[in-house]
DNA sequence: CTCTATGTTTAATT
DNA sequence: GAATTAAACATAGA
């Protein structure tokens, strides 16, 4: 689920469910310790209990739940994380590892963090964590600036797709958006990042915009939203050539050998 | 049984 | 230092 658009959708839900409410209980299961990096169940619980939620912000794939007293809870969904709203008496969800009980007036609800693979993170802190501070511009929050992107790309020799997925270059770009954007831009994912011309960067900005808008239009759901991601071996939607599948930076990549040369 | 997966970090190697 | 690669994390689904 979680790339930039998916995380933004979760953020909106989480903010709607929690803003203005007070955390009256924190429950963590036996598997939650893996999510609290750094942290411990006891400290996490102690830090959150009794605090009111002021809002939820997001940069890239990180969310920041802002609480009274300057406390912040950072949430990363990893590969399979999600937050859901449930009645306080509802049974635990499959793969539910953390639960916040929230009181707004006399009504108590629960938001639950579910994550079967537990690659996600939950970090309570009084300052912004390094992972948050080091994030580059967020395409949804900050827009895309061709000049600064060009400067970032020029500073490294890695393959273009690897640089795009570097969260300090742009925050929130994952394997899906990177793959789709490069196809839209007709750029070879293997080309050296510092070899991108001004025209290439312009095409890339457009590709990213198109790919992100497509994610938004589909609500981050359904395989139909993918033009090339996961479609190696199928015909290119643009020129009908057979899409190639390669590995870059340890991630599978689909590309059209004809129009992304 | 095998293979793959929307993410990140770390270690080893070039 | 920079870049590359593989492995690790843990689980579900095809």
Short mmCIF file of C-alpha atoms (C1' of nucleotides) in Angstrom, two decimals:
data_model
loop_
_atom_site.label_atom_id
_atom_site.label_comp_id
_atom_site.label_asym_id
_atom_site.label_seq_id
_atom_site.Cartn_x
_atom_site.Cartn_y
_atom_site.Cartn_z
CA UNK A 1 0.00 0.00 0.00
CA UNK A 2 2.34 2.69 1.12
CA UNK A 3 3.91 5.19 -1.20
CA UNK A 4 3.36 8.91 -1.00
CA UNK A 5 -0.24 8.97 -2.21
CA UNK A 6 -1.25 6.00 -0.08
CA UNK A 7 0.34 7.53 2.98
CA UNK A 8 -1.44 10.83 2.32
CA UNK A 9 -4.76 8.98 2.21
CA UNK A 10 -3.96 7.28 5.53
CA UNK A 11 -2.91 10.63 7.01
CA UNK A 12 -6.24 12.23 6.15
CA UNK A 13 -8.12 9.38 7.76
CA UNK A 14 -5.95 9.34 10.83
CA UNK A 15 -6.29 13.08 11.30
CA UNK A 16 -10.06 12.96 10.92
CA UNK A 17 -10.26 10.13 13.45
CA UNK A 18 -7.93 11.60 16.05
CA UNK A 19 -7.72 15.40 15.92
CA UNK A 20 -8.98 17.03 19.08
CA UNK A 21 -9.35 13.72 20.90
CA UNK A 22 -7.45 12.65 24.00
CA UNK A 23 -5.50 9.42 24.18
CA UNK A 24 -6.99 7.52 27.10
CA UNK A 25 -5.39 4.16 26.49
CA UNK A 26 -2.46 2.66 24.57
CA UNK A 27 -2.36 -1.07 23.92
CA UNK A 28 0.57 -2.85 22.34
CA UNK A 29 0.75 -6.53 21.53
CA UNK A 30 3.73 -8.83 21.94
CA UNK A 31 4.91 -8.11 18.40
CA UNK A 32 4.86 -4.31 18.75
CA UNK A 33 8.40 -4.09 20.07
CA UNK A 34 9.68 -4.52 16.51
CA UNK A 35 7.85 -1.35 15.47
CA UNK A 36 9.19 0.78 18.32
CA UNK A 37 12.65 1.53 16.96
CA UNK A 38 13.94 3.20 19.03
CA UNK A 39 11.64 2.89 22.01
CA UNK A 40 9.98 0.50 24.37
CA UNK A 41 6.33 -0.36 24.99
CA UNK A 42 6.42 1.14 28.50
CA UNK A 43 7.98 4.43 27.38
CA UNK A 44 5.70 4.67 24.34
CA UNK A 45 2.61 4.20 26.46
CA UNK A 46 3.78 6.62 29.15
CA UNK A 47 4.60 9.33 26.60
CA UNK A 48 1.24 9.20 24.82
CA UNK A 49 -1.21 8.65 27.65
CA UNK A 50 -3.47 11.58 28.50
CA UNK A 51 -2.33 13.77 25.61
CA UNK A 52 -4.59 15.45 23.09
CA UNK A 53 -4.01 15.09 19.34
CA UNK A 54 -3.44 18.42 17.63
CA UNK A 55 -3.09 17.07 14.09
CA UNK A 56 -1.34 14.71 11.75
CA UNK A 57 1.19 15.88 9.17
CA UNK A 58 3.17 14.01 6.56
CA UNK A 59 6.43 14.25 4.68
CA UNK A 60 7.10 11.57 2.13
CA UNK A 61 6.21 8.19 3.61
CA UNK A 62 6.43 9.44 7.21
CA UNK A 63 3.49 10.68 9.24
CA UNK A 64 3.85 12.82 12.35
CA UNK A 65 1.07 12.75 14.93
CA UNK A 66 1.37 15.95 16.93
CA UNK A 67 0.29 15.81 20.56
CA UNK A 68 -0.03 18.31 23.39
CA UNK A 69 3.15 19.26 25.17
CA UNK A 70 5.32 19.06 22.07
CA UNK A 71 5.17 15.27 21.87
CA UNK A 72 5.28 13.76 18.39
CA UNK A 73 4.58 10.22 17.27
CA UNK A 74 6.22 9.27 13.99
CA UNK A 75 4.56 6.53 11.96
CA UNK A 76 6.04 4.79 8.93
CA UNK A 77 3.93 2.12 7.27
CA UNK A 78 6.82 0.06 5.93
CA UNK A 79 5.57 -2.32 3.24
CA UNK A 80 2.27 -3.49 4.72
CA UNK A 81 1.27 -1.05 7.45
CA UNK A 82 -2.14 0.63 7.81
CA UNK A 83 -4.23 2.52 10.37
CA UNK A 84 -7.90 1.64 10.77
CA UNK A 85 -10.75 3.02 12.89
CA UNK A 86 -12.74 0.53 14.95
CA UNK A 87 -15.31 0.53 17.73
CA UNK A 88 -13.59 0.31 21.10
CA UNK A 89 -15.15 -3.10 21.75
CA UNK A 90 -14.35 -4.61 18.35
CA UNK A 91 -12.07 -7.62 18.31
CA UNK A 92 -8.41 -7.14 17.32
CA UNK A 93 -7.78 -6.89 13.60
CA UNK A 94 -5.55 -9.44 11.92
CA UNK A 95 -1.96 -8.23 12.41
CA UNK A 96 -3.03 -5.49 14.81
CA UNK A 97 -0.02 -4.50 16.91
CA UNK A 98 -0.92 -1.14 18.45
CA UNK A 99 -4.16 0.49 19.52
CA UNK A 100 -4.86 4.02 20.65
CA UNK A 101 -8.14 4.62 22.50
CA UNK A 102 -9.36 8.18 21.98
CA UNK A 103 -11.95 10.14 23.92
CA UNK A 104 -13.82 13.02 22.33
CA UNK A 105 -16.48 14.23 24.75
CA UNK A 106 -18.10 11.07 26.08
CA UNK A 107 -17.34 8.99 23.00
CA UNK A 108 -14.38 6.62 22.96
CA UNK A 109 -13.13 5.12 19.69
CA UNK A 110 -9.96 3.27 18.76
CA UNK A 111 -7.44 3.62 15.96
CA UNK A 112 -5.40 0.51 15.31
CA UNK A 113 -2.07 0.01 13.60
CA UNK A 114 -1.98 -3.20 11.56
CA UNK A 115 1.17 -4.47 9.86
CA UNK A 116 1.63 -8.16 9.08
CA UNK A 117 5.29 -7.88 8.16
CA UNK A 118 6.11 -5.29 10.83
CA UNK A 119 8.53 -3.38 8.61
CA UNK A 120 6.84 -0.18 9.80
CA UNK A 121 7.91 2.11 12.64
CA UNK A 122 6.29 3.90 15.57
CA UNK A 123 8.50 6.38 17.36
CA UNK A 124 7.50 8.73 20.19
CA UNK A 125 9.79 11.76 20.50
CA UNK A 126 9.93 15.38 21.63
CA UNK A 127 11.86 16.51 18.58
CA UNK A 128 11.80 15.62 14.91
CA UNK A 129 13.69 12.41 14.29
CA UNK A 130 16.61 12.31 11.84
CA UNK A 131 14.66 10.26 9.30
CA UNK A 132 12.07 13.07 9.14
CA UNK A 133 14.50 15.96 9.02
CA UNK A 134 16.59 14.44 6.26
CA UNK A 135 13.69 14.06 3.83
CA UNK A 136 13.84 15.99 0.57
CA UNK A 137 10.97 18.04 -0.90
CA UNK A 138 7.58 16.32 -0.87
CA UNK A 139 5.93 16.47 -4.31
CA UNK A 140 2.41 16.81 -2.87
CA UNK A 141 3.22 19.32 -0.12
CA UNK A 142 5.95 21.32 -1.80
CA UNK A 143 5.38 20.77 -5.50
CA UNK A 144 8.15 19.77 -7.88
CA UNK A 145 10.89 22.23 -8.67
CA UNK A 146 12.87 21.32 -11.80
CA UNK A 147 15.84 23.44 -10.81
CA UNK A 148 16.41 21.95 -7.39
CA UNK A 149 15.68 18.45 -8.69
CA UNK A 150 18.26 18.96 -11.43
CA UNK A 151 20.79 20.04 -8.82
CA UNK A 152 20.13 16.96 -6.68
CA UNK A 153 20.38 14.61 -9.63
CA UNK A 154 23.59 16.22 -10.83
CA UNK A 155 25.30 15.51 -7.52
CA UNK A 156 25.32 11.72 -7.88
CA UNK A 157 26.34 9.12 -10.42
CA UNK A 158 23.85 6.46 -9.41
CA UNK A 159 21.23 5.19 -11.86
CA UNK A 160 18.43 7.73 -12.29
CA UNK A 161 15.80 5.45 -10.78
CA UNK A 162 17.91 4.77 -7.70
CA UNK A 163 18.39 8.52 -7.17
CA UNK A 164 14.65 9.11 -7.57
CA UNK A 165 13.85 6.65 -4.82
CA UNK A 166 16.39 8.28 -2.49
CA UNK A 167 14.15 9.93 0.12
CA UNK A 168 16.60 12.81 0.55
CA UNK A 169 16.23 13.69 -3.15
CA UNK A 170 12.42 13.57 -3.18
CA UNK A 171 10.31 12.41 -0.27
CA UNK A 172 7.75 9.70 -0.93
CA UNK A 173 8.80 8.31 -4.31
CA UNK A 174 8.67 4.52 -4.21
CA UNK A 175 9.17 1.74 -6.69
CA UNK A 176 5.76 2.18 -8.32
CA UNK A 177 5.88 5.94 -8.90
CA UNK A 178 9.54 5.84 -9.96
CA UNK A 179 8.88 3.08 -12.48
CA UNK A 180 5.75 4.73 -13.87
CA UNK A 181 7.25 8.24 -14.00
CA UNK A 182 10.31 7.10 -15.95
CA UNK A 183 8.09 5.37 -18.47
CA UNK A 184 5.96 8.50 -18.94
CA UNK A 185 9.16 10.56 -19.30
CA UNK A 186 10.62 8.05 -21.79
CA UNK A 187 13.83 7.91 -19.77
CA UNK A 188 15.99 4.83 -19.23
CA UNK A 189 15.98 4.05 -15.47
CA UNK A 190 19.63 2.93 -15.77
CA UNK A 191 20.93 6.22 -17.11
CA UNK A 192 23.34 8.01 -14.84
CA UNK A 193 21.57 10.54 -12.68
CA UNK A 194 24.19 13.20 -13.41
CA UNK A 195 23.73 12.69 -17.15
CA UNK A 196 20.16 14.02 -17.12
CA UNK A 197 19.82 17.12 -19.28
CA UNK A 198 17.54 20.06 -18.57
CA UNK A 199 15.06 18.57 -21.03
CA UNK A 200 15.30 15.18 -19.27
CA UNK A 201 14.54 16.78 -15.90
CA UNK A 202 11.60 18.65 -17.39
CA UNK A 203 10.27 15.37 -18.78
CA UNK A 204 10.86 13.73 -15.42
CA UNK A 205 8.91 16.40 -13.54
CA UNK A 206 6.05 15.86 -15.95
CA UNK A 207 6.35 12.08 -15.59
CA UNK A 208 6.27 12.30 -11.81
CA UNK A 209 3.29 14.63 -11.93
CA UNK A 210 1.39 12.31 -14.27
CA UNK A 211 2.25 9.21 -12.23
CA UNK A 212 1.28 10.84 -8.93
CA UNK A 213 -1.96 12.26 -10.35
CA UNK A 214 -2.81 8.81 -11.66
CA UNK A 215 -2.27 7.36 -8.18
CA UNK A 216 -4.57 10.04 -6.78
CA UNK A 217 -7.21 9.39 -9.45
CA UNK A 218 -7.24 5.69 -8.62
CA UNK A 219 -7.13 6.28 -4.87
CA UNK A 220 -3.97 4.21 -4.72
CA UNK A 221 -5.89 1.02 -5.51
CA UNK A 222 -6.19 -1.50 -8.30
CA UNK A 223 -3.66 -2.98 -10.70
CA UNK A 224 -5.32 -1.10 -13.58
CA UNK A 225 -3.56 2.03 -12.40
CA UNK A 226 -0.19 0.57 -13.42
CA UNK A 227 0.90 1.28 -16.97
CA UNK A 228 4.16 -0.71 -16.73
CA UNK A 229 4.86 -1.55 -13.07
CA UNK A 230 4.67 -5.32 -12.65
CA UNK A 231 4.00 -5.75 -16.36
CA UNK A 232 7.34 -7.02 -17.67
CA UNK A 233 6.68 -9.28 -20.65
CA UNK A 234 3.49 -7.47 -21.60
CA UNK A 235 3.33 -5.04 -24.54
CA UNK A 236 4.25 -1.39 -23.94
CA UNK A 237 0.98 0.62 -23.76
CA UNK A 238 2.62 3.20 -26.01
CA UNK A 239 4.53 1.32 -28.70
CA UNK A 240 3.59 -2.35 -28.24
CA UNK A 241 7.20 -3.48 -27.77
CA UNK A 242 7.62 -6.16 -25.14
CA UNK A 243 8.34 -4.57 -21.72
CA UNK A 244 11.63 -5.63 -20.14
CA UNK A 245 12.15 -6.50 -16.49
CA UNK A 246 15.41 -5.65 -14.72
CA UNK A 247 16.64 -5.14 -11.17
CA UNK A 248 17.99 -1.74 -10.07
CA UNK A 249 18.99 -0.91 -6.53
CA UNK A 250 17.60 -4.26 -5.52
CA UNK A 251 14.13 -3.41 -6.83
CA UNK A 252 12.32 -4.83 -9.81
CA UNK A 253 11.90 -2.38 -12.64
CA UNK A 254 9.80 -2.58 -15.77
CA UNK A 255 10.74 -0.52 -18.79
CA UNK A 256 10.10 -0.30 -22.49
CA UNK A 257 13.31 -1.11 -24.36
CA UNK A 258 12.08 0.83 -27.37
CA UNK A 259 10.70 4.09 -26.03
CA UNK A 260 12.85 4.43 -22.91
CA UNK A 261 16.18 4.20 -24.69
"C1'" DC B 1 7.07 -26.61 -2.46
"C1'" DT B 2 8.72 -21.92 -4.95
"C1'" DC B 3 8.64 -17.15 -5.97
"C1'" DT B 4 7.36 -12.44 -5.25
"C1'" DA B 5 6.04 -8.18 -2.79
"C1'" DT B 6 4.21 -0.73 -2.53
"C1'" DG B 7 10.50 -0.19 2.28
"C1'" DT B 8 14.63 0.58 4.72
"C1'" DT B 9 19.02 -0.60 6.94
"C1'" DT B 10 23.34 -2.81 7.31
"C1'" DA B 11 27.40 -5.32 5.94
"C1'" DA B 12 30.54 -6.64 2.53
"C1'" DT B 13 32.72 -5.60 -1.73
"C1'" DT B 14 34.39 -3.08 -5.64
"C1'" DG C 1 34.23 8.50 -0.05
"C1'" DA C 2 30.92 6.67 -3.51
"C1'" DA C 3 28.55 3.09 -5.48
"C1'" DT C 4 26.87 -1.76 -5.85
"C1'" DT C 5 25.07 -5.92 -4.21
"C1'" DA C 6 23.10 -9.12 -1.16
"C1'" DA C 7 20.97 -10.02 2.84
"C1'" DA C 8 18.03 -9.16 6.55
"C1'" DC C 9 13.63 -8.05 8.68
"C1'" DA C 10 8.37 -11.30 8.70
"C1'" DT C 11 4.25 -12.57 6.34
"C1'" DA C 12 0.77 -13.42 2.79
"C1'" DG C 13 -0.61 -14.65 -1.65
"C1'" DA C 14 -0.10 -16.68 -6.26
#
